[in-house]
């Protein structure tokens, strides 16, 4: 089983719809992140959380919100989806130790029509 | 502004050696990472450099020069499975990761 699981893997939605992307992890890490990846651009941080009571905005948080329901769960919501939110979304975790390397989920390809 | 530059695409031959360069301009420096990302998959960690010099790990090596704002990833004895994108990322003074757009490496037989 994957250590970082994202659902759904693919989603097509319409402009104006609310959508939630979910992430769960079995690595026992406190730190969780949401990134988006667009062709020709580097990964961009949307939100991050260092523990259940900690939520921080990243570089591109406008139009997104998050919820850290438990240490293992971190969900990303698009309140009213727009076409330029079409992207590949990744959840990631880290243990906050040493190099703090990231462990990524398999990604969610979101298309907003 | 902060910037990470790496070539968009490179082509190499199976069995050969390839060097992927990364130059950076960031607000401070707290380490440089290389990740591998196969098409349609998640990035996976390859290497981490925080001090100048070469870190070797099997067929892969990563070099860092902090004074030059420069790193490279060296892949030896290339295999077809090495066809992937290679992402360079720098952690800045605020401990935020700044990512390059990635280098797509194509391996030809």
Coordinates of N, CA and C in Angstrom, one line a residue:
Chain A
X1 N 0.8 -1.2 0.0 CA 0.0 0.0 0.0 C 0.9 1.2 0.0
X2 N 0.4 2.3 -0.7 CA 1.1 3.5 -0.8 C 1.2 4.2 0.6
X3 N 2.3 4.9 0.9 CA 2.4 5.6 2.2 C 1.6 6.9 2.2
X4 N 1.5 7.5 1.0 CA 0.8 8.8 0.9 C -0.3 8.5 -0.2
X5 N -1.5 8.6 0.1 CA -2.6 8.2 -0.8 C -3.5 9.4 -1.1
X6 N -3.6 9.7 -2.4 CA -4.5 10.8 -2.8 C -5.7 10.3 -3.5
X7 N -6.9 10.9 -3.2 CA -8.1 10.6 -4.0 C -8.8 11.8 -4.3
X8 N -9.4 11.9 -5.5 CA -9.4 10.9 -6.6 C -8.0 11.0 -7.4
X9 N -7.8 10.1 -8.3 CA -6.6 10.2 -9.2 C -6.9 11.2 -10.3
X10 N -8.1 11.2 -10.8 CA -8.5 12.1 -11.9 C -9.9 12.7 -11.5
X11 N -10.0 13.9 -11.9 CA -11.3 14.5 -11.7 C -11.6 15.6 -12.8
X12 N -12.8 15.5 -13.3 CA -13.2 16.6 -14.3 C -14.4 17.3 -13.7
X13 N -14.3 18.6 -13.6 CA -15.4 19.3 -13.0 C -15.7 20.6 -13.9
X14 N -16.8 21.2 -13.5 CA -17.2 22.4 -14.2 C -16.9 23.7 -13.5
X15 N -16.7 24.8 -14.1 CA -16.5 26.1 -13.5 C -17.6 26.4 -12.5
X16 N -17.1 26.8 -11.3 CA -18.1 27.2 -10.3 C -18.4 26.1 -9.3
X17 N -18.0 24.9 -9.6 CA -18.3 23.8 -8.7 C -17.3 23.7 -7.5
X18 N -17.7 23.2 -6.4 CA -16.8 23.0 -5.2 C -16.3 21.6 -5.3
X19 N -15.0 21.5 -5.1 CA -14.4 20.2 -5.2 C -13.4 20.0 -4.0
X20 N -13.3 18.8 -3.6 CA -12.3 18.5 -2.5 C -11.4 17.4 -2.9
X21 N -10.1 17.6 -2.7 CA -9.1 16.5 -3.0 C -8.6 16.1 -1.6
X22 N -8.5 14.8 -1.5 CA -8.1 14.2 -0.2 C -6.8 13.5 -0.2
X23 N -6.1 13.6 1.0 CA -4.8 13.0 1.2 C -4.7 12.4 2.5
X24 N -4.2 11.1 2.5 CA -4.0 10.5 3.8 C -2.6 9.8 3.8
X25 N -2.0 9.7 4.9 CA -0.7 9.1 5.0 C -0.5 8.1 6.2
X26 N 0.3 7.1 5.9 CA 0.6 6.2 7.0 C 2.0 6.2 7.5
X27 N 2.7 7.3 7.1 CA 4.1 7.5 7.4 C 4.3 8.0 8.9
X28 N 3.3 8.5 9.5 CA 3.4 9.1 10.8 C 4.1 10.4 10.8
X29 N 4.1 11.1 9.7 CA 4.7 12.4 9.6 C 3.8 13.5 10.1
X30 N 4.4 14.5 10.8 CA 3.5 15.6 11.2 C 3.3 16.6 10.1
X31 N 4.3 16.8 9.2 CA 4.2 17.8 8.2 C 3.6 17.4 6.9
X32 N 2.6 18.1 6.4 CA 1.9 17.8 5.2 C 1.8 19.0 4.3
X33 N 1.8 18.8 3.0 CA 1.9 19.9 2.0 C 0.9 19.6 0.9
X34 N 0.4 20.7 0.2 CA -0.3 20.6 -1.0 C 0.5 21.4 -2.1
X35 N 0.8 20.8 -3.2 CA 1.5 21.5 -4.3 C 0.6 21.3 -5.6
X36 N 0.8 22.3 -6.5 CA 0.3 22.1 -7.8 C 1.4 22.1 -8.8
X37 N 1.3 21.3 -9.9 CA 2.3 21.3 -10.9 C 1.7 21.6 -12.3
X38 N 2.2 22.6 -13.0 CA 1.8 22.9 -14.3 C 2.9 22.8 -15.3
X39 N 2.6 22.4 -16.5 CA 3.6 22.2 -17.5 C 4.5 23.4 -17.7
X40 N 5.8 23.2 -17.6 CA 6.8 24.3 -17.8 C 7.0 25.1 -16.6
X41 N 6.4 24.8 -15.5 CA 6.6 25.5 -14.2 C 7.1 24.5 -13.1
X42 N 7.8 25.1 -12.2 CA 8.1 24.3 -11.0 C 6.9 24.0 -10.1
X43 N 7.1 23.1 -9.2 CA 6.0 22.8 -8.2 C 5.8 24.1 -7.4
X44 N 4.5 24.4 -7.2 CA 4.2 25.6 -6.4 C 3.4 25.2 -5.2
X45 N 3.8 25.7 -4.0 CA 3.2 25.4 -2.7 C 1.9 26.1 -2.5
X46 N 0.8 25.4 -2.2 CA -0.5 26.0 -2.0 C -0.7 26.2 -0.5
X47 N -0.6 25.2 0.3 CA -0.8 25.3 1.7 C 0.1 24.2 2.4
X48 N 0.5 24.5 3.6 CA 1.2 23.4 4.4 C 0.8 23.5 5.8
X49 N 1.0 22.3 6.5 CA 0.6 22.2 7.9 C 1.7 21.4 8.6
X50 N 2.1 21.9 9.8 CA 3.2 21.3 10.5 C 2.6 20.4 11.7
X51 N 1.4 20.6 12.0 CA 0.6 19.7 12.9 C -0.8 20.0 12.8
X52 N -1.6 19.3 13.5 CA -3.1 19.3 13.3 C -3.6 20.7 13.5
X53 N -3.0 21.5 14.4 CA -3.6 22.8 14.7 C -2.9 23.9 13.9
X54 N -2.0 23.5 13.0 CA -1.2 24.5 12.3 C -1.5 24.5 10.8
X55 N -2.0 25.6 10.2 CA -2.2 25.7 8.8 C -1.5 27.0 8.3
X56 N -0.8 26.9 7.2 CA -0.1 28.0 6.7 C -0.3 28.2 5.2
X57 N -0.4 29.4 4.7 CA -0.6 29.7 3.3 C 0.8 29.5 2.6
X58 N 0.7 29.0 1.4 CA 1.9 28.9 0.6 C 1.9 30.0 -0.4
X59 N 2.6 29.8 -1.5 CA 2.9 30.8 -2.6 C 1.6 31.2 -3.3
X60 N 0.7 30.2 -3.5 CA -0.5 30.4 -4.3 C -1.8 29.9 -3.7
X61 N -2.1 30.5 -2.5 CA -3.2 30.0 -1.7 C -4.6 30.5 -2.2
X62 N -4.6 31.6 -2.9 CA -5.9 32.2 -3.3 C -6.7 31.2 -4.1
X63 N -8.0 31.1 -3.7 CA -8.9 30.2 -4.4 C -8.9 28.8 -3.8
X64 N -8.1 28.6 -2.8 CA -8.0 27.3 -2.2 C -8.2 27.4 -0.7
X65 N -8.6 26.3 -0.1 CA -8.6 26.2 1.4 C -8.3 24.8 1.7
X66 N -7.9 24.6 3.0 CA -7.4 23.2 3.4 C -8.0 22.9 4.8
X67 N -8.0 21.7 5.1 CA -8.5 21.2 6.4 C -7.5 20.1 6.9
X68 N -7.0 20.2 8.1 CA -6.2 19.1 8.6 C -7.0 18.4 9.7
X69 N -7.7 17.3 9.3 CA -8.6 16.6 10.1 C -8.0 15.8 11.2
X70 N -6.8 15.3 10.9 CA -6.1 14.5 11.8 C -4.6 14.5 11.4
X71 N -3.7 13.9 12.2 CA -2.3 13.9 11.8 C -2.2 13.3 10.4
X72 N -3.0 12.3 10.1 CA -2.8 11.5 8.9 C -3.6 12.1 7.7
X73 N -4.5 13.1 7.9 CA -5.4 13.5 6.8 C -5.3 15.0 6.6
X74 N -5.2 15.4 5.3 CA -5.0 16.8 4.9 C -5.8 17.0 3.6
X75 N -6.8 17.7 3.6 CA -7.6 17.8 2.4 C -7.6 19.2 1.8
X76 N -7.7 19.3 0.5 CA -7.6 20.6 -0.2 C -8.9 20.8 -0.9
X77 N -9.5 22.0 -0.7 CA -10.8 22.4 -1.4 C -10.6 23.5 -2.3
X78 N -11.3 23.4 -3.4 CA -11.5 24.6 -4.3 C -13.0 25.0 -4.2
X79 N -13.2 26.1 -3.6 CA -14.5 26.6 -3.3 C -15.4 26.8 -4.5
X80 N -14.8 27.4 -5.5 CA -15.5 27.6 -6.8 C -14.5 27.5 -7.9
X81 N -14.4 26.3 -8.5 CA -13.3 26.0 -9.4 C -13.4 26.9 -10.7
X82 N -12.2 27.2 -11.1 CA -12.1 28.0 -12.4 C -11.1 27.3 -13.3
X83 N -11.2 27.5 -14.6 CA -10.3 26.8 -15.6 C -8.8 26.9 -15.3
X84 N -8.3 28.0 -14.8 CA -6.9 28.0 -14.6 C -6.4 27.3 -13.3
X85 N -7.3 26.6 -12.7 CA -7.0 25.7 -11.6 C -6.8 24.3 -12.1
X86 N -6.9 24.1 -13.4 CA -6.6 22.8 -14.1 C -5.1 22.6 -13.9
X87 N -4.8 21.5 -13.3 CA -3.4 21.2 -13.0 C -3.3 19.8 -12.4
X88 N -2.0 19.4 -12.1 CA -1.7 18.2 -11.4 C -1.4 18.6 -10.0
X89 N -2.2 18.0 -9.0 CA -2.0 18.3 -7.6 C -1.4 17.2 -6.9
X90 N -0.4 17.6 -6.0 CA 0.3 16.6 -5.2 C 0.2 16.9 -3.8
X91 N 0.0 15.9 -3.0 CA 0.1 16.0 -1.5 C 1.5 15.4 -1.2
X92 N 2.1 16.0 -0.2 CA 3.4 15.5 0.3 C 3.5 15.5 1.8
X93 N 4.4 14.7 2.3 CA 4.7 14.7 3.8 C 6.2 14.8 4.0
X94 N 6.5 15.2 5.2 CA 7.9 15.1 5.6 C 8.0 15.0 7.1
X95 N 9.1 14.4 7.6 CA 9.2 14.2 9.1 C 9.8 15.4 9.8
X96 N 10.2 16.4 9.1 CA 10.8 17.6 9.7 C 12.2 17.4 10.3
X97 N 12.8 16.2 9.9 CA 14.1 15.9 10.5 C 15.2 16.0 9.4
X98 N 16.4 16.4 9.7 CA 17.5 16.3 8.8 C 17.2 17.1 7.5
X99 N 17.4 16.4 6.4 CA 17.2 17.0 5.1 C 15.7 17.3 4.9
X100 N 14.8 16.8 5.6 CA 13.4 17.0 5.5 C 12.9 16.7 4.0
X101 N 13.3 15.5 3.5 CA 12.9 15.2 2.2 C 11.4 15.0 2.2
X102 N 10.8 15.2 1.0 CA 9.4 15.1 0.8 C 9.0 13.7 0.3
X103 N 7.9 13.2 0.7 CA 7.3 12.0 0.2 C 6.0 12.4 -0.5
X104 N 5.8 12.1 -1.7 CA 4.7 12.6 -2.5 C 3.7 11.5 -2.7
X105 N 2.4 11.9 -2.7 CA 1.3 11.0 -3.2 C 1.4 10.9 -4.7
X106 N 0.5 10.1 -5.3 CA 0.6 9.8 -6.7 C 0.0 10.9 -7.6
X107 N -0.7 11.9 -6.9 CA -1.2 13.0 -7.7 C -2.6 12.9 -8.1
X108 N -3.3 14.1 -8.2 CA -4.6 14.2 -8.7 C -4.6 15.1 -9.9
X109 N -5.0 14.6 -11.1 CA -5.1 15.4 -12.3 C -6.5 16.0 -12.3
X110 N -6.6 17.3 -12.1 CA -7.9 18.0 -12.1 C -8.0 18.8 -13.4
X111 N -9.2 18.7 -14.0 CA -9.5 19.5 -15.1 C -10.8 20.2 -14.8
X112 N -10.7 21.6 -15.0 CA -11.9 22.4 -14.8 C -12.4 23.0 -16.1
X113 N -13.6 22.6 -16.5 CA -14.1 23.0 -17.8 C -14.9 24.3 -17.8
Chain B
X1 N 13.9 38.6 -7.4 CA 13.1 37.4 -7.2 C 14.0 36.2 -7.1
X2 N 13.3 35.1 -6.7 CA 14.0 33.8 -6.6 C 13.9 33.0 -7.9
X3 N 14.9 32.3 -8.3 CA 14.9 31.7 -9.6 C 15.8 30.4 -9.6
X4 N 15.2 29.4 -10.2 CA 16.0 28.1 -10.4 C 16.0 27.9 -11.9
X5 N 17.2 27.7 -12.5 CA 17.3 27.5 -13.9 C 17.9 26.1 -14.2
X6 N 17.2 25.3 -15.0 CA 17.7 24.1 -15.5 C 17.3 23.9 -16.9
X7 N 18.0 23.1 -17.7 CA 17.6 22.9 -19.1 C 16.3 22.2 -19.2
X8 N 15.5 22.6 -20.2 CA 14.2 22.0 -20.4 C 14.2 20.5 -20.7
X9 N 15.1 20.2 -21.6 CA 15.2 18.8 -22.1 C 16.6 18.4 -22.5
X10 N 17.0 17.2 -22.3 CA 18.3 16.7 -22.7 C 18.1 15.3 -23.2
X11 N 19.0 14.9 -24.1 CA 18.9 13.5 -24.7 C 20.3 12.9 -24.5
X12 N 20.3 11.6 -24.2 CA 21.5 10.9 -24.0 C 21.3 9.4 -24.4
X13 N 22.4 8.7 -24.5 CA 22.4 7.4 -25.0 C 22.5 6.4 -23.9
X14 N 21.8 5.3 -24.0 CA 21.9 4.2 -23.0 C 23.4 3.8 -22.8
X15 N 23.8 3.7 -21.5 CA 25.1 3.3 -21.2 C 26.1 4.5 -21.0
X16 N 25.7 5.7 -21.5 CA 26.5 6.8 -21.4 C 26.4 7.6 -20.1
X17 N 27.0 8.7 -20.0 CA 27.0 9.6 -18.8 C 26.3 10.9 -19.2
X18 N 25.5 11.5 -18.3 CA 24.8 12.7 -18.6 C 24.9 13.6 -17.3
X19 N 25.1 14.9 -17.5 CA 25.2 15.9 -16.4 C 24.0 16.9 -16.6
X20 N 23.2 17.0 -15.6 CA 22.1 18.0 -15.6 C 22.4 19.1 -14.7
X21 N 22.5 20.3 -15.2 CA 22.9 21.5 -14.4 C 21.7 22.2 -13.8
X22 N 22.0 22.9 -12.7 CA 21.0 23.7 -12.1 C 21.7 24.9 -11.5
X23 N 21.2 26.1 -11.8 CA 21.7 27.3 -11.2 C 20.6 28.0 -10.5
X24 N 20.9 28.6 -9.4 CA 19.9 29.2 -8.5 C 20.3 30.6 -8.0
X25 N 19.2 31.4 -7.8 CA 19.4 32.7 -7.2 C 18.2 32.7 -6.2
X26 N 18.6 32.6 -4.9 CA 17.5 32.5 -3.9 C 17.9 33.5 -2.7
X27 N 16.9 33.7 -1.9 CA 17.1 34.5 -0.7 C 17.6 33.5 0.4
X28 N 18.9 33.4 0.5 CA 19.5 32.5 1.4 C 19.5 31.1 0.9
X29 N 20.2 30.2 1.6 CA 20.4 28.8 1.1 C 20.4 27.9 2.3
X30 N 19.5 26.9 2.3 CA 19.5 25.9 3.3 C 19.4 24.5 2.8
X31 N 20.0 24.3 1.6 CA 20.1 23.0 1.1 C 19.5 22.9 -0.3
X32 N 20.0 22.0 -1.1 CA 19.6 21.8 -2.5 C 19.2 20.3 -2.7
X33 N 18.1 20.1 -3.3 CA 17.5 18.7 -3.6 C 17.4 18.4 -5.0
X34 N 17.6 17.1 -5.3 CA 17.2 16.6 -6.7 C 16.2 15.5 -6.5
X35 N 15.1 15.6 -7.3 CA 14.0 14.6 -7.3 C 13.9 14.1 -8.7
X36 N 13.5 12.8 -8.8 CA 13.2 12.2 -10.1 C 11.7 12.1 -10.3
X37 N 11.2 12.4 -11.4 CA 9.8 12.2 -11.7 C 9.5 11.5 -13.0
X38 N 9.1 10.3 -13.0 CA 8.7 9.6 -14.2 C 7.3 10.2 -14.6
X39 N 7.1 10.1 -15.9 CA 5.9 10.7 -16.5 C 4.6 10.2 -15.8
X40 N 3.8 11.1 -15.4 CA 2.5 10.7 -14.7 C 2.6 10.2 -13.3
X41 N 3.8 10.3 -12.8 CA 4.0 9.8 -11.4 C 4.5 10.8 -10.4
X42 N 4.6 10.5 -9.2 CA 5.0 11.4 -8.2 C 6.6 11.6 -8.2
X43 N 7.0 12.8 -7.8 CA 8.5 13.0 -7.7 C 9.0 12.1 -6.5
X44 N 10.2 11.6 -6.7 CA 10.8 10.8 -5.6 C 12.2 11.4 -5.4
X45 N 12.6 11.4 -4.1 CA 13.9 12.0 -3.6 C 15.1 11.2 -4.2
X46 N 16.0 12.0 -4.7 CA 17.3 11.4 -5.2 C 18.5 11.8 -4.3
X47 N 18.6 13.1 -4.0 CA 19.8 13.6 -3.3 C 19.6 14.9 -2.6
X48 N 20.5 15.2 -1.7 CA 20.4 16.4 -0.9 C 21.9 16.9 -0.7
X49 N 22.1 18.1 -1.0 CA 23.4 18.8 -0.7 C 23.2 20.0 0.1
X50 N 24.0 20.1 1.1 CA 24.0 21.4 1.9 C 25.4 22.0 2.0
X51 N 26.4 21.2 1.8 CA 27.8 21.6 1.8 C 28.4 21.5 0.4
X52 N 29.4 22.3 0.1 CA 30.0 22.2 -1.2 C 30.7 20.8 -1.4
X53 N 30.6 20.4 -2.6 CA 31.3 19.1 -2.9 C 30.3 18.1 -3.6
X54 N 30.9 16.9 -3.7 CA 30.2 15.9 -4.5 C 29.6 14.8 -3.5
X55 N 28.4 14.5 -3.7 CA 27.7 13.4 -3.0 C 27.4 12.3 -3.9
X56 N 28.0 11.1 -3.7 CA 27.8 10.0 -4.6 C 26.9 8.9 -4.0
X57 N 26.0 8.4 -4.8 CA 25.0 7.4 -4.4 C 24.8 6.5 -5.6
X58 N 25.6 5.4 -5.7 CA 25.4 4.5 -6.7 C 25.7 5.1 -8.1
X59 N 24.8 5.0 -9.0 CA 25.1 5.6 -10.4 C 24.8 7.1 -10.4
X60 N 24.2 7.6 -9.4 CA 23.9 9.0 -9.3 C 24.8 9.8 -8.4
X61 N 25.3 11.0 -8.8 CA 26.1 11.9 -8.0 C 25.5 13.3 -8.1
X62 N 25.6 14.0 -7.0 CA 25.2 15.4 -7.1 C 26.3 16.3 -6.5
X63 N 26.5 17.4 -7.2 CA 27.6 18.4 -6.8 C 26.9 19.7 -6.5
X64 N 27.6 20.4 -5.5 CA 27.1 21.7 -5.1 C 28.3 22.7 -5.0
X65 N 28.1 23.9 -5.5 CA 29.0 25.0 -5.3 C 28.1 26.2 -4.8
X66 N 28.1 26.5 -3.5 CA 27.3 27.5 -3.0 C 27.7 28.9 -3.5
X67 N 29.1 29.1 -3.6 CA 29.6 30.4 -4.1 C 29.1 30.7 -5.5
X68 N 29.0 29.7 -6.3 CA 28.5 29.9 -7.7 C 27.0 29.7 -7.9
X69 N 26.3 29.3 -6.9 CA 24.9 29.1 -7.0 C 24.6 28.0 -8.0
X70 N 25.3 26.9 -7.9 CA 25.4 25.9 -9.0 C 25.4 24.5 -8.4
X71 N 24.6 23.7 -9.1 CA 24.6 22.2 -8.8 C 24.5 21.4 -10.1
X72 N 25.0 20.2 -10.0 CA 24.7 19.3 -11.1 C 24.4 17.9 -10.6
X73 N 23.6 17.2 -11.4 CA 23.3 15.8 -11.1 C 23.9 15.0 -12.2
X74 N 24.8 14.1 -11.8 CA 25.5 13.2 -12.8 C 24.9 11.8 -12.8
X75 N 24.5 11.4 -13.9 CA 24.0 10.0 -14.0 C 24.9 9.2 -14.9
X76 N 25.4 8.1 -14.3 CA 26.3 7.2 -15.1 C 25.6 5.9 -15.5
X77 N 26.2 5.3 -16.5 CA 25.7 4.0 -17.0 C 24.2 4.1 -17.2
X78 N 23.8 5.0 -18.0 CA 22.4 5.3 -18.2 C 21.6 4.1 -18.6
X79 N 20.5 4.0 -18.1 CA 19.5 2.9 -18.4 C 18.2 3.5 -18.9
X80 N 17.5 2.7 -19.7 CA 16.3 3.2 -20.3 C 15.3 3.7 -19.2
X81 N 15.3 3.1 -18.0 CA 14.5 3.5 -16.9 C 14.8 4.8 -16.3
X82 N 16.0 5.4 -16.7 CA 16.4 6.7 -16.2 C 15.6 7.8 -17.0
X83 N 14.9 7.5 -18.0 CA 14.1 8.4 -18.8 C 13.1 9.0 -17.8
X84 N 13.2 10.3 -17.5 CA 12.3 10.9 -16.5 C 12.6 12.4 -16.5
X85 N 11.8 13.1 -15.7 CA 12.2 14.5 -15.5 C 13.0 14.6 -14.1
X86 N 13.9 15.5 -14.1 CA 14.7 15.7 -12.9 C 14.5 17.1 -12.4
X87 N 14.1 17.2 -11.2 CA 13.7 18.4 -10.6 C 14.7 18.9 -9.6
X88 N 15.2 20.1 -9.7 CA 16.1 20.8 -8.8 C 15.3 21.7 -7.9
X89 N 15.6 21.7 -6.6 CA 14.8 22.5 -5.6 C 15.8 23.0 -4.6
X90 N 15.6 24.3 -4.2 CA 16.5 24.9 -3.2 C 15.6 25.4 -2.0
X91 N 16.1 25.1 -0.8 CA 15.4 25.6 0.4 C 16.0 27.0 0.8
X92 N 15.2 28.0 0.9 CA 15.7 29.3 1.1 C 15.8 29.7 2.6
X93 N 16.1 30.9 2.8 CA 16.3 31.3 4.2 C 15.1 31.2 5.1
X94 N 13.9 31.2 4.5 CA 12.7 30.9 5.2 C 12.3 29.5 5.3
X95 N 13.2 28.6 4.9 CA 13.0 27.2 4.8 C 11.8 26.8 3.8
X96 N 11.6 27.6 2.8 CA 10.6 27.3 1.8 C 11.4 26.7 0.6
X97 N 10.8 25.7 0.0 CA 11.4 25.1 -1.2 C 11.0 25.9 -2.5
X98 N 12.1 26.2 -3.2 CA 11.9 26.9 -4.5 C 12.2 25.8 -5.6
X99 N 11.3 25.5 -6.5 CA 11.5 24.5 -7.5 C 11.8 25.0 -8.8
X100 N 12.7 24.3 -9.5 CA 12.9 24.5 -10.9 C 11.8 23.8 -11.7
X101 N 11.7 24.1 -13.0 CA 10.7 23.5 -13.8 C 11.0 22.1 -14.3
X102 N 12.2 21.6 -14.0 CA 12.5 20.3 -14.3 C 13.2 20.1 -15.7
X103 N 14.1 19.1 -15.8 CA 14.7 18.7 -17.0 C 14.2 17.4 -17.4
X104 N 13.6 17.3 -18.6 CA 13.2 16.0 -19.2 C 14.4 15.3 -19.8
X105 N 14.7 14.2 -19.3 CA 15.8 13.4 -19.9 C 15.3 12.3 -20.7
X106 N 15.7 12.3 -22.0 CA 15.3 11.2 -22.9 C 16.5 10.3 -23.2
X107 N 16.3 9.0 -22.9 CA 17.4 8.1 -23.2 C 17.1 7.3 -24.4
X108 N 18.1 7.3 -25.3 CA 17.9 6.5 -26.6 C 18.8 5.3 -26.6
X109 N 18.3 4.2 -27.2 CA 19.1 3.0 -27.2 C 20.4 3.1 -28.0

